[in-house]
Amino acid sequence: MAEDRAQGASEWVDHVVRIRDARDEAAFAELFAHFAPRVKAFLIRSGADDGLAEECAQEVMATLWQKAHLFDPARASVSTWVFTIARNRRIDALRRQRRPEPEDLPWGPEAEPQQDDVLALQQDSERLAEALRSLPEKQRVLIERAYFGELSHSEIAEETGLPLGTIKSRIRLALDRLRHALR
Amino acid sequence: MTKPMNNDITHHLSPQLLMAYSAGTLPEAFDLIVASHLSLCDQCRAEAESYDAVGGALLEDEPTAEMAEDSLAATLRMIRMGGEPDEPAPARPGTHVLPRPIRDYVGGDLDAVRWQNVGRGVRQALLPVNGDARARLLHIPAGTAVPDHGHQGLELTLVLRGAFSDTDGRFGPGDVEIADQEIEHTPVAEEGEDCICLAVTDAPLRFSGLMPRLAQPFLKI
Ligand SMILES: [Zn+2]
Ligand SMILES: [Zn+2]
């Protein structure tokens, strides 16, 4: 785990670039070893059985290969990108819903992103992860449930017996702190 | 598409809705209205992307599940069978009234909408979303009021063209009104231009007047 974290967000970006530019299977194998078990755990936690989670995790990783050229490291870390692919797969496979996505902004064909922007974004992502880890346990659990437990805010309130207002302000507080950490 | 100036948007999505959209826990109808607002609003889009980043950070810290023994090999086979990577869809600039997420459900822009009259010149079109929450487009003639009603659940309304006003203020293109149990309102479309909006509800509305209540089961609103 500690070694995984030492593998900085920027290094994963290089892996995706190697896949995009050179169809590099060794780079893919390393990304797979890191992310596939996490995606599978995420899907199991969302209610998939082992077989479905395995199948979907493989599909998510294959999507990463297929869409490597669409990844924009000035806008997301690789973890974030994998999360959005896994989330959409979960909505499709487990909830049997479509996932409307926002229209692409008409910026036209994007030039290669500026290295400064990439580095800043990747560092922000690492700082965000640190800030999340340093949250008080209660706040962290609430955020995890909102993301992984398939619970709406009102369901979280029922589960914990806390009034909704408190929950919302806790998540707000946590995110305000996260935002602060990102400045 | 013709985007309203982002600066003109004064009513935005709540952090809770943006977070739930990012977490992927909203009903499809609500995903649709969030995606539509994000198509018009850079501010909320940036916020939504930061909630995606929270998801990414959580995934990074997820405990791991063991993969099947031949998992990587199976995935590489899947990739080879998949052929060449998808090409990004070329961004086609054009002038649309409906943002793309809505066009995907309508099967085209405004001229492809199959309207149903619901009285007083108001027209609606239900969109085919899965789940209990409903999504419908509304066409309200300029100067016309939508019947006074309260809400049993949550109702979001996104203005696509024209504007309406109620006790909560004025809502123009790109603005979202968030109405819950506490709100009883009579939105009135502004004079000058017919108002077109997307409304989503997670529970049937409660109308105060007798006629609309009788019509409710037929209108599916
Ligand atoms: Zn907004
Ligand atoms: Zn209403």
mmCIF file of C-alpha atoms and ligand atoms in Angstrom:
data_model
loop_
_atom_site.group_PDB
_atom_site.id
_atom_site.type_symbol
_atom_site.label_atom_id
_atom_site.label_comp_id
_atom_site.label_asym_id
_atom_site.label_seq_id
_atom_site.Cartn_x
_atom_site.Cartn_y
_atom_site.Cartn_z
ATOM 1 C CA MET A 1 0.000 0.000 0.000
ATOM 2 C CA ALA A 2 2.712 2.452 1.005
ATOM 3 C CA GLU A 3 4.662 1.627 -2.145
ATOM 4 C CA ASP A 4 1.521 2.058 -4.198
ATOM 5 C CA ARG A 5 1.138 5.572 -2.888
ATOM 6 C CA ALA A 6 4.742 6.357 -3.548
ATOM 7 C CA GLN A 7 3.861 5.620 -7.158
ATOM 8 C CA GLY A 8 2.784 9.188 -7.730
ATOM 9 C CA ALA A 9 -0.231 10.274 -9.707
ATOM 10 C CA SER A 10 2.067 11.676 -12.419
ATOM 11 C CA GLU A 11 3.678 8.311 -13.009
ATOM 12 C CA TRP A 12 0.326 6.728 -13.800
ATOM 13 C CA VAL A 13 -0.170 9.457 -16.382
ATOM 14 C CA ASP A 14 2.991 8.250 -18.128
ATOM 15 C CA HIS A 15 1.562 4.733 -18.196
ATOM 16 C CA VAL A 16 -1.575 5.925 -19.951
ATOM 17 C CA VAL A 17 0.517 7.905 -22.445
ATOM 18 C CA ARG A 18 2.551 4.752 -23.177
ATOM 19 C CA ILE A 19 -0.662 2.845 -23.820
ATOM 20 C CA ARG A 20 -2.012 5.619 -26.020
ATOM 21 C CA ASP A 21 1.143 6.149 -28.069
ATOM 22 C CA ALA A 22 2.767 2.705 -28.128
ATOM 23 C CA ARG A 23 0.020 0.225 -27.199
ATOM 24 C CA ASP A 24 2.414 -0.709 -24.398
ATOM 25 C CA GLU A 25 1.182 -3.936 -22.778
ATOM 26 C CA ALA A 26 3.770 -3.797 -19.985
ATOM 27 C CA ALA A 27 2.487 -0.390 -18.928
ATOM 28 C CA PHE A 28 -1.035 -1.771 -19.109
ATOM 29 C CA ALA A 29 -0.100 -4.750 -16.941
ATOM 30 C CA GLU A 30 1.168 -2.412 -14.205
ATOM 31 C CA LEU A 31 -1.945 -0.243 -14.344
ATOM 32 C CA PHE A 32 -4.035 -3.392 -14.270
ATOM 33 C CA ALA A 33 -2.223 -4.774 -11.216
ATOM 34 C CA HIS A 34 -2.876 -1.544 -9.357
ATOM 35 C CA PHE A 35 -6.367 -0.544 -10.427
ATOM 36 C CA ALA A 36 -8.256 -3.718 -11.372
ATOM 37 C CA PRO A 37 -8.350 -5.123 -7.790
ATOM 38 C CA ARG A 38 -9.584 -1.755 -6.519
ATOM 39 C CA VAL A 39 -12.278 -1.494 -9.168
ATOM 40 C CA LYS A 40 -13.382 -5.040 -8.351
ATOM 41 C CA ALA A 41 -13.563 -4.252 -4.630
ATOM 42 C CA PHE A 42 -15.536 -1.101 -5.429
ATOM 43 C CA LEU A 43 -18.049 -3.102 -7.471
ATOM 44 C CA ILE A 44 -18.399 -5.782 -4.803
ATOM 45 C CA ARG A 45 -18.996 -3.101 -2.229
ATOM 46 C CA SER A 46 -21.724 -1.715 -4.485
ATOM 47 C CA GLY A 47 -23.544 -5.056 -4.491
ATOM 48 C CA ALA A 48 -22.030 -7.083 -7.348
ATOM 49 C CA ASP A 49 -21.164 -10.729 -6.714
ATOM 50 C CA ASP A 50 -17.626 -11.893 -7.376
ATOM 51 C CA GLY A 51 -18.315 -13.062 -10.942
ATOM 52 C CA LEU A 52 -20.008 -9.869 -12.069
ATOM 53 C CA ALA A 53 -17.417 -7.702 -10.326
ATOM 54 C CA GLU A 54 -14.595 -9.623 -12.050
ATOM 55 C CA GLU A 55 -16.247 -9.282 -15.453
ATOM 56 C CA CYS A 56 -16.977 -5.566 -15.004
ATOM 57 C CA ALA A 57 -13.495 -4.842 -13.644
ATOM 58 C CA GLN A 58 -12.009 -6.414 -16.786
ATOM 59 C CA GLU A 59 -14.326 -4.335 -18.961
ATOM 60 C CA VAL A 60 -13.393 -1.169 -17.094
ATOM 61 C CA MET A 61 -9.697 -1.864 -17.664
ATOM 62 C CA ALA A 62 -10.309 -2.652 -21.343
ATOM 63 C CA THR A 63 -12.164 0.672 -21.650
ATOM 64 C CA LEU A 64 -9.118 2.402 -20.207
ATOM 65 C CA TRP A 65 -7.063 0.960 -23.080
ATOM 66 C CA GLN A 66 -9.680 1.832 -25.688
ATOM 67 C CA LYS A 67 -10.107 5.411 -24.489
ATOM 68 C CA ALA A 68 -6.497 6.189 -23.587
ATOM 69 C CA HIS A 69 -6.462 8.950 -26.223
ATOM 70 C CA LEU A 70 -9.398 10.677 -24.530
ATOM 71 C CA PHE A 71 -7.701 10.939 -21.151
ATOM 72 C CA ASP A 72 -6.828 14.544 -20.291
ATOM 73 C CA PRO A 73 -4.204 14.686 -17.526
ATOM 74 C CA ALA A 74 -4.730 18.435 -17.153
ATOM 75 C CA ARG A 75 -8.271 17.722 -15.943
ATOM 76 C CA ALA A 76 -8.119 14.451 -14.022
ATOM 77 C CA SER A 77 -5.768 12.038 -12.331
ATOM 78 C CA VAL A 78 -5.719 8.461 -13.602
ATOM 79 C CA SER A 79 -7.473 7.353 -10.367
ATOM 80 C CA THR A 80 -10.251 9.846 -11.022
ATOM 81 C CA TRP A 81 -10.579 8.743 -14.622
ATOM 82 C CA VAL A 82 -10.723 5.067 -13.643
ATOM 83 C CA PHE A 83 -13.264 5.922 -10.963
ATOM 84 C CA THR A 84 -15.580 7.610 -13.500
ATOM 85 C CA ILE A 85 -15.346 4.637 -15.878
ATOM 86 C CA ALA A 86 -16.026 2.186 -13.024
ATOM 87 C CA ARG A 87 -18.911 4.293 -11.748
ATOM 88 C CA ASN A 88 -20.547 4.394 -15.179
ATOM 89 C CA ARG A 89 -20.111 0.649 -15.575
ATOM 90 C CA ARG A 90 -21.733 0.145 -12.173
ATOM 91 C CA ILE A 91 -24.719 2.320 -13.097
ATOM 92 C CA ASP A 92 -25.136 0.373 -16.322
ATOM 93 C CA ALA A 93 -24.574 -3.167 -14.986
ATOM 94 C CA LEU A 94 -25.959 -2.963 -11.467
ATOM 95 C CA ARG A 95 -28.615 -0.289 -11.638
ATOM 96 C CA ARG A 96 -29.560 -0.826 -15.283
ATOM 97 C CA GLN A 97 -29.729 2.865 -15.986
ATOM 98 C CA ARG A 98 -28.264 5.035 -18.665
ATOM 99 C CA ARG A 99 -25.739 7.593 -17.590
ATOM 100 C CA PRO A 100 -26.274 10.981 -19.209
ATOM 101 C CA GLU A 101 -22.959 12.830 -19.436
ATOM 102 C CA PRO A 102 -22.496 16.548 -20.052
ATOM 103 C CA GLU A 103 -21.983 17.766 -23.597
ATOM 104 C CA ASP A 104 -18.330 18.288 -24.444
ATOM 105 C CA LEU A 105 -17.442 21.909 -24.301
ATOM 106 C CA PRO A 106 -16.901 23.243 -27.799
ATOM 107 C CA TRP A 107 -13.235 23.980 -27.291
ATOM 108 C CA GLY A 108 -12.348 22.369 -30.546
ATOM 109 C CA PRO A 109 -9.552 19.858 -31.014
ATOM 110 C CA GLU A 110 -7.442 20.025 -27.904
ATOM 111 C CA ALA A 111 -3.747 20.645 -28.256
ATOM 112 C CA GLU A 112 -1.428 18.538 -26.103
ATOM 113 C CA PRO A 113 -2.051 19.839 -22.551
ATOM 114 C CA GLN A 114 0.553 22.096 -21.000
ATOM 115 C CA GLN A 115 2.977 20.198 -18.780
ATOM 116 C CA ASP A 116 2.542 22.770 -15.995
ATOM 117 C CA ASP A 117 -1.197 22.232 -15.965
ATOM 118 C CA VAL A 118 -0.740 18.473 -15.877
ATOM 119 C CA LEU A 119 1.696 18.627 -12.992
ATOM 120 C CA ALA A 120 -0.478 21.052 -11.002
ATOM 121 C CA LEU A 121 -3.564 18.901 -11.457
ATOM 122 C CA GLN A 122 -1.762 15.704 -10.523
ATOM 123 C CA GLN A 123 -0.286 17.322 -7.410
ATOM 124 C CA ASP A 124 -3.701 18.649 -6.418
ATOM 125 C CA SER A 125 -5.083 15.138 -6.704
ATOM 126 C CA GLU A 126 -2.430 13.811 -4.366
ATOM 127 C CA ARG A 127 -3.148 16.584 -1.902
ATOM 128 C CA LEU A 128 -6.852 15.809 -2.079
ATOM 129 C CA ALA A 129 -6.146 12.162 -1.293
ATOM 130 C CA GLU A 130 -4.017 13.228 1.692
ATOM 131 C CA ALA A 131 -6.759 15.559 2.915
ATOM 132 C CA LEU A 132 -9.293 12.740 2.657
ATOM 133 C CA ARG A 133 -7.081 10.437 4.681
ATOM 134 C CA SER A 134 -6.670 13.024 7.401
ATOM 135 C CA LEU A 135 -10.404 13.629 7.832
ATOM 136 C CA PRO A 136 -11.970 12.603 11.127
ATOM 137 C CA GLU A 137 -13.181 9.001 10.876
ATOM 138 C CA LYS A 138 -16.881 9.939 10.989
ATOM 139 C CA GLN A 139 -16.683 12.327 8.067
ATOM 140 C CA ARG A 140 -14.582 9.971 6.058
ATOM 141 C CA VAL A 141 -17.090 7.144 6.594
ATOM 142 C CA LEU A 142 -19.965 9.356 5.450
ATOM 143 C CA ILE A 143 -18.202 10.303 2.266
ATOM 144 C CA GLU A 144 -17.253 6.702 1.584
ATOM 145 C CA ARG A 145 -20.848 5.622 2.029
ATOM 146 C CA ALA A 146 -22.098 8.321 -0.290
ATOM 147 C CA TYR A 147 -19.685 7.087 -2.970
ATOM 148 C CA PHE A 148 -19.419 3.378 -2.459
ATOM 149 C CA GLY A 149 -22.391 2.304 -0.395
ATOM 150 C CA GLU A 150 -25.040 3.331 -2.894
ATOM 151 C CA LEU A 151 -26.749 5.361 -0.205
ATOM 152 C CA SER A 152 -28.619 8.579 -0.792
ATOM 153 C CA HIS A 153 -28.200 11.309 1.760
ATOM 154 C CA SER A 154 -31.536 10.476 3.332
ATOM 155 C CA GLU A 155 -30.580 6.804 3.543
ATOM 156 C CA ILE A 156 -27.368 7.745 5.269
ATOM 157 C CA ALA A 157 -29.464 9.666 7.770
ATOM 158 C CA GLU A 158 -31.616 6.596 8.427
ATOM 159 C CA GLU A 159 -28.616 4.309 8.796
ATOM 160 C CA THR A 160 -26.884 6.462 11.316
ATOM 161 C CA GLY A 161 -29.971 7.872 13.008
ATOM 162 C CA LEU A 162 -28.681 11.365 12.388
ATOM 163 C CA PRO A 163 -30.910 14.128 11.087
ATOM 164 C CA LEU A 164 -30.352 14.975 7.448
ATOM 165 C CA GLY A 165 -29.244 18.521 8.147
ATOM 166 C CA THR A 166 -26.338 17.286 10.225
ATOM 167 C CA ILE A 167 -25.242 14.871 7.530
ATOM 168 C CA LYS A 168 -25.341 17.473 4.850
ATOM 169 C CA SER A 169 -23.352 19.933 6.904
ATOM 170 C CA ARG A 170 -20.795 17.236 7.725
ATOM 171 C CA ILE A 171 -20.284 16.434 4.095
ATOM 172 C CA ARG A 172 -20.183 20.143 3.371
ATOM 173 C CA LEU A 173 -17.635 20.653 6.093
ATOM 174 C CA ALA A 174 -15.531 17.789 4.853
ATOM 175 C CA LEU A 175 -15.629 19.138 1.331
ATOM 176 C CA ASP A 176 -14.911 22.662 2.430
ATOM 177 C CA ARG A 177 -11.846 21.304 4.130
ATOM 178 C CA LEU A 178 -10.993 19.338 1.026
ATOM 179 C CA ARG A 179 -11.376 22.434 -1.076
ATOM 180 C CA HIS A 180 -9.217 24.329 1.316
ATOM 181 C CA ALA A 181 -6.603 21.648 1.020
ATOM 182 C CA LEU A 182 -6.668 22.106 -2.719
ATOM 183 C CA ARG A 183 -5.824 25.798 -2.599
ATOM 184 C CA MET B 1 -24.797 24.900 -29.553
ATOM 185 C CA THR B 2 -25.871 28.371 -28.605
ATOM 186 C CA LYS B 3 -24.814 28.590 -25.020
ATOM 187 C CA PRO B 4 -26.305 31.137 -22.703
ATOM 188 C CA MET B 5 -23.500 33.215 -21.231
ATOM 189 C CA ASN B 6 -22.423 31.324 -18.156
ATOM 190 C CA ASN B 7 -22.337 34.574 -16.242
ATOM 191 C CA ASP B 8 -26.065 34.820 -16.693
ATOM 192 C CA ILE B 9 -26.746 31.675 -14.697
ATOM 193 C CA THR B 10 -27.652 32.628 -11.153
ATOM 194 C CA HIS B 11 -29.406 29.486 -9.876
ATOM 195 C CA HIS B 12 -27.075 26.505 -9.671
ATOM 196 C CA LEU B 13 -27.166 22.888 -8.557
ATOM 197 C CA SER B 14 -26.581 22.149 -4.872
ATOM 198 C CA PRO B 15 -23.322 20.538 -3.677
ATOM 199 C CA GLN B 16 -25.343 17.504 -2.552
ATOM 200 C CA LEU B 17 -26.764 16.958 -6.034
ATOM 201 C CA LEU B 18 -23.373 17.420 -7.658
ATOM 202 C CA MET B 19 -21.788 14.975 -5.246
ATOM 203 C CA ALA B 20 -24.540 12.409 -5.748
ATOM 204 C CA TYR B 21 -24.195 12.792 -9.532
ATOM 205 C CA SER B 22 -20.494 12.141 -9.210
ATOM 206 C CA ALA B 23 -21.085 9.202 -6.864
ATOM 207 C CA GLY B 24 -23.580 7.806 -9.384
ATOM 208 C CA THR B 25 -26.419 7.349 -6.913
ATOM 209 C CA LEU B 26 -29.105 9.568 -8.458
ATOM 210 C CA PRO B 27 -32.104 8.286 -10.414
ATOM 211 C CA GLU B 28 -31.610 8.529 -14.183
ATOM 212 C CA ALA B 29 -33.971 11.515 -14.529
ATOM 213 C CA PHE B 30 -31.835 13.470 -12.078
ATOM 214 C CA ASP B 31 -28.607 12.440 -13.812
ATOM 215 C CA LEU B 32 -30.166 13.827 -16.982
ATOM 216 C CA ILE B 33 -30.947 17.246 -15.555
ATOM 217 C CA VAL B 34 -27.560 17.490 -13.830
ATOM 218 C CA ALA B 35 -25.745 16.546 -17.058
ATOM 219 C CA SER B 36 -27.853 19.126 -18.922
ATOM 220 C CA HIS B 37 -27.026 21.908 -16.485
ATOM 221 C CA LEU B 38 -23.337 20.954 -16.580
ATOM 222 C CA SER B 39 -23.503 21.260 -20.363
ATOM 223 C CA LEU B 40 -24.364 24.929 -19.879
ATOM 224 C CA CYS B 41 -22.486 25.827 -16.698
ATOM 225 C CA ASP B 42 -18.703 25.773 -16.353
ATOM 226 C CA GLN B 43 -18.883 26.614 -12.669
ATOM 227 C CA CYS B 44 -20.914 23.548 -11.691
ATOM 228 C CA ARG B 45 -18.924 21.421 -14.125
ATOM 229 C CA ALA B 46 -15.705 22.320 -12.354
ATOM 230 C CA GLU B 47 -17.331 21.513 -9.031
ATOM 231 C CA ALA B 48 -18.603 18.173 -10.337
ATOM 232 C CA GLU B 49 -15.102 17.329 -11.533
ATOM 233 C CA SER B 50 -13.749 17.976 -8.062
ATOM 234 C CA TYR B 51 -16.311 15.510 -6.680
ATOM 235 C CA ASP B 52 -15.080 13.018 -9.281
ATOM 236 C CA ALA B 53 -11.622 13.611 -7.839
ATOM 237 C CA VAL B 54 -12.950 12.666 -4.403
ATOM 238 C CA GLY B 55 -14.187 9.408 -5.942
ATOM 239 C CA GLY B 56 -10.758 8.850 -7.477
ATOM 240 C CA ALA B 57 -9.045 9.411 -4.151
ATOM 241 C CA LEU B 58 -11.412 6.971 -2.433
ATOM 242 C CA LEU B 59 -10.807 4.369 -5.128
ATOM 243 C CA GLU B 60 -7.081 4.767 -4.595
ATOM 244 C CA ASP B 61 -7.548 3.848 -0.929
ATOM 245 C CA GLU B 62 -10.023 1.037 -1.573
ATOM 246 C CA PRO B 63 -9.075 -2.304 -0.090
ATOM 247 C CA THR B 64 -8.314 -4.617 -2.992
ATOM 248 C CA ALA B 65 -10.252 -7.674 -4.147
ATOM 249 C CA GLU B 66 -8.404 -10.619 -5.617
ATOM 250 C CA MET B 67 -8.646 -10.893 -9.396
ATOM 251 C CA ALA B 68 -9.209 -14.190 -11.181
ATOM 252 C CA GLU B 69 -5.995 -16.005 -12.094
ATOM 253 C CA ASP B 70 -6.134 -15.320 -15.841
ATOM 254 C CA SER B 71 -7.698 -11.897 -15.443
ATOM 255 C CA LEU B 72 -5.040 -9.815 -17.179
ATOM 256 C CA ALA B 73 -4.733 -12.266 -20.074
ATOM 257 C CA ALA B 74 -8.513 -12.329 -20.479
ATOM 258 C CA THR B 75 -8.616 -8.532 -20.532
ATOM 259 C CA LEU B 76 -5.871 -8.341 -23.152
ATOM 260 C CA ARG B 77 -7.818 -10.831 -25.277
ATOM 261 C CA MET B 78 -10.898 -8.647 -24.906
ATOM 262 C CA ILE B 79 -8.853 -5.626 -26.003
ATOM 263 C CA ARG B 80 -7.480 -7.410 -29.078
ATOM 264 C CA MET B 81 -10.944 -8.528 -30.072
ATOM 265 C CA GLY B 82 -12.227 -5.000 -29.592
ATOM 266 C CA GLY B 83 -10.217 -3.757 -32.565
ATOM 267 C CA GLU B 84 -9.102 -0.184 -32.973
ATOM 268 C CA PRO B 85 -9.778 2.356 -30.239
ATOM 269 C CA ASP B 86 -12.863 4.516 -30.491
ATOM 270 C CA GLU B 87 -12.259 7.759 -32.292
ATOM 271 C CA PRO B 88 -13.503 10.775 -30.419
ATOM 272 C CA ALA B 89 -16.725 12.057 -31.897
ATOM 273 C CA PRO B 90 -15.897 15.251 -33.772
ATOM 274 C CA ALA B 91 -17.267 18.267 -31.982
ATOM 275 C CA ARG B 92 -19.888 19.605 -34.323
ATOM 276 C CA PRO B 93 -20.717 23.154 -33.592
ATOM 277 C CA GLY B 94 -24.321 23.915 -34.298
ATOM 278 C CA THR B 95 -27.197 25.827 -32.920
ATOM 279 C CA HIS B 96 -29.367 23.751 -30.657
ATOM 280 C CA VAL B 97 -31.984 24.681 -28.111
ATOM 281 C CA LEU B 98 -31.615 21.413 -26.228
ATOM 282 C CA PRO B 99 -28.258 20.428 -24.732
ATOM 283 C CA ARG B 100 -26.939 17.106 -26.040
ATOM 284 C CA PRO B 101 -27.943 14.964 -23.013
ATOM 285 C CA ILE B 102 -31.584 15.890 -23.695
ATOM 286 C CA ARG B 103 -31.244 15.513 -27.469
ATOM 287 C CA ASP B 104 -30.076 11.946 -26.824
ATOM 288 C CA TYR B 105 -33.436 11.192 -25.201
ATOM 289 C CA VAL B 106 -35.560 13.167 -27.655
ATOM 290 C CA GLY B 107 -33.789 11.791 -30.708
ATOM 291 C CA GLY B 108 -33.160 15.299 -32.008
ATOM 292 C CA ASP B 109 -33.569 18.936 -31.119
ATOM 293 C CA LEU B 110 -36.700 20.868 -30.236
ATOM 294 C CA ASP B 111 -38.431 20.154 -33.571
ATOM 295 C CA ALA B 112 -38.257 16.394 -32.818
ATOM 296 C CA VAL B 113 -40.133 16.662 -29.505
ATOM 297 C CA ARG B 114 -43.549 14.945 -29.504
ATOM 298 C CA TRP B 115 -45.624 17.298 -27.431
ATOM 299 C CA GLN B 116 -48.852 16.491 -25.618
ATOM 300 C CA ASN B 117 -51.300 19.224 -24.678
ATOM 301 C CA VAL B 118 -51.998 19.405 -20.975
ATOM 302 C CA GLY B 119 -54.329 22.406 -20.966
ATOM 303 C CA ARG B 120 -54.059 26.198 -20.929
ATOM 304 C CA GLY B 121 -51.702 25.997 -23.876
ATOM 305 C CA VAL B 122 -49.109 24.188 -21.774
ATOM 306 C CA ARG B 123 -47.486 21.212 -23.515
ATOM 307 C CA GLN B 124 -45.296 18.466 -22.139
ATOM 308 C CA ALA B 125 -43.270 15.527 -23.397
ATOM 309 C CA LEU B 126 -42.239 12.693 -21.100
ATOM 310 C CA LEU B 127 -38.725 11.472 -21.723
ATOM 311 C CA PRO B 128 -38.008 7.720 -21.609
ATOM 312 C CA VAL B 129 -35.906 7.459 -18.456
ATOM 313 C CA ASN B 130 -35.571 4.304 -16.356
ATOM 314 C CA GLY B 131 -36.586 4.247 -12.717
ATOM 315 C CA ASP B 132 -39.269 5.919 -10.646
ATOM 316 C CA ALA B 133 -38.216 9.523 -11.106
ATOM 317 C CA ARG B 134 -39.765 11.253 -14.131
ATOM 318 C CA ALA B 135 -38.341 13.650 -16.651
ATOM 319 C CA ARG B 136 -40.450 15.814 -18.931
ATOM 320 C CA LEU B 137 -39.996 18.765 -21.189
ATOM 321 C CA LEU B 138 -42.441 21.600 -20.650
ATOM 322 C CA HIS B 139 -43.518 24.231 -23.124
ATOM 323 C CA ILE B 140 -45.229 27.104 -21.354
ATOM 324 C CA PRO B 141 -46.627 29.914 -23.535
ATOM 325 C CA ALA B 142 -45.301 33.369 -22.708
ATOM 326 C CA GLY B 143 -47.256 34.937 -19.883
ATOM 327 C CA THR B 144 -48.897 31.660 -18.804
ATOM 328 C CA ALA B 145 -48.839 30.195 -15.296
ATOM 329 C CA VAL B 146 -48.209 26.549 -14.414
ATOM 330 C CA PRO B 147 -50.909 25.512 -11.902
ATOM 331 C CA ASP B 148 -50.119 26.238 -8.274
ATOM 332 C CA HIS B 149 -48.646 23.098 -6.719
ATOM 333 C CA GLY B 150 -46.645 21.699 -3.842
ATOM 334 C CA HIS B 151 -44.210 18.800 -3.927
ATOM 335 C CA GLN B 152 -44.076 15.449 -2.195
ATOM 336 C CA GLY B 153 -40.482 14.938 -3.158
ATOM 337 C CA LEU B 154 -37.848 16.845 -5.011
ATOM 338 C CA GLU B 155 -38.511 18.747 -8.247
ATOM 339 C CA LEU B 156 -35.766 20.288 -10.345
ATOM 340 C CA THR B 157 -36.534 22.585 -13.255
ATOM 341 C CA LEU B 158 -33.930 23.673 -15.791
ATOM 342 C CA VAL B 159 -34.798 26.538 -18.125
ATOM 343 C CA LEU B 160 -33.748 25.949 -21.730
ATOM 344 C CA ARG B 161 -35.394 28.903 -23.443
ATOM 345 C CA GLY B 162 -37.355 31.899 -22.214
ATOM 346 C CA ALA B 163 -37.769 32.465 -18.495
ATOM 347 C CA PHE B 164 -40.200 32.009 -15.636
ATOM 348 C CA SER B 165 -40.656 33.644 -12.271
ATOM 349 C CA ASP B 166 -42.145 32.521 -8.988
ATOM 350 C CA THR B 167 -41.733 33.380 -5.319
ATOM 351 C CA ASP B 168 -38.147 32.086 -5.468
ATOM 352 C CA GLY B 169 -37.094 34.551 -8.121
ATOM 353 C CA ARG B 170 -36.527 34.733 -11.849
ATOM 354 C CA PHE B 171 -35.167 31.751 -13.742
ATOM 355 C CA GLY B 172 -33.621 32.258 -17.178
ATOM 356 C CA PRO B 173 -31.759 29.969 -19.587
ATOM 357 C CA GLY B 174 -29.437 27.613 -17.727
ATOM 358 C CA ASP B 175 -30.945 28.321 -14.312
ATOM 359 C CA VAL B 176 -32.164 25.437 -12.152
ATOM 360 C CA GLU B 177 -34.912 25.730 -9.588
ATOM 361 C CA ILE B 178 -34.720 23.218 -6.746
ATOM 362 C CA ALA B 179 -38.129 22.759 -5.112
ATOM 363 C CA ASP B 180 -38.865 20.380 -2.237
ATOM 364 C CA GLN B 181 -41.681 19.694 0.224
ATOM 365 C CA GLU B 182 -41.451 23.152 1.707
ATOM 366 C CA ILE B 183 -42.108 24.958 -1.557
ATOM 367 C CA GLU B 184 -45.504 25.688 -3.051
ATOM 368 C CA HIS B 185 -45.215 27.765 -6.172
ATOM 369 C CA THR B 186 -46.874 29.064 -9.301
ATOM 370 C CA PRO B 187 -44.212 29.502 -11.952
ATOM 371 C CA VAL B 188 -45.262 32.077 -14.568
ATOM 372 C CA ALA B 189 -43.563 32.195 -17.955
ATOM 373 C CA GLU B 190 -42.252 35.616 -18.810
ATOM 374 C CA GLU B 191 -43.914 37.725 -21.500
ATOM 375 C CA GLY B 192 -42.214 37.845 -24.869
ATOM 376 C CA GLU B 193 -40.946 34.315 -25.404
ATOM 377 C CA ASP B 194 -42.434 30.902 -24.677
ATOM 378 C CA CYS B 195 -40.632 29.099 -21.892
ATOM 379 C CA ILE B 196 -39.159 25.663 -22.469
ATOM 380 C CA CYS B 197 -37.777 23.734 -19.558
ATOM 381 C CA LEU B 198 -36.810 20.281 -18.391
ATOM 382 C CA ALA B 199 -38.478 19.242 -15.137
ATOM 383 C CA VAL B 200 -37.659 16.140 -13.124
ATOM 384 C CA THR B 201 -39.540 14.845 -10.115
ATOM 385 C CA ASP B 202 -38.937 11.950 -7.758
ATOM 386 C CA ALA B 203 -42.565 11.960 -6.591
ATOM 387 C CA PRO B 204 -45.878 13.103 -8.082
ATOM 388 C CA LEU B 205 -46.636 16.764 -7.590
ATOM 389 C CA ARG B 206 -49.495 17.879 -5.365
ATOM 390 C CA PHE B 207 -51.785 20.338 -7.119
ATOM 391 C CA SER B 208 -53.989 22.689 -5.133
ATOM 392 C CA GLY B 209 -56.657 23.179 -7.784
ATOM 393 C CA LEU B 210 -59.215 20.414 -8.375
ATOM 394 C CA MET B 211 -58.912 20.106 -12.147
ATOM 395 C CA PRO B 212 -55.211 19.445 -12.389
ATOM 396 C CA ARG B 213 -55.466 16.873 -9.591
ATOM 397 C CA LEU B 214 -58.111 14.953 -11.529
ATOM 398 C CA ALA B 215 -55.997 15.119 -14.645
ATOM 399 C CA GLN B 216 -52.851 14.032 -12.849
ATOM 400 C CA PRO B 217 -53.107 10.256 -13.320
ATOM 401 C CA PHE B 218 -53.508 10.720 -17.063
ATOM 402 C CA LEU B 219 -50.761 13.228 -17.462
ATOM 403 C CA LYS B 220 -48.256 11.220 -15.454
ATOM 404 C CA ILE B 221 -46.948 14.317 -13.771
HETATM 405 ZN ZN ZN C 1 -24.245 25.855 -12.332
HETATM 406 ZN ZN ZN C 2 -42.910 22.778 -8.857
#
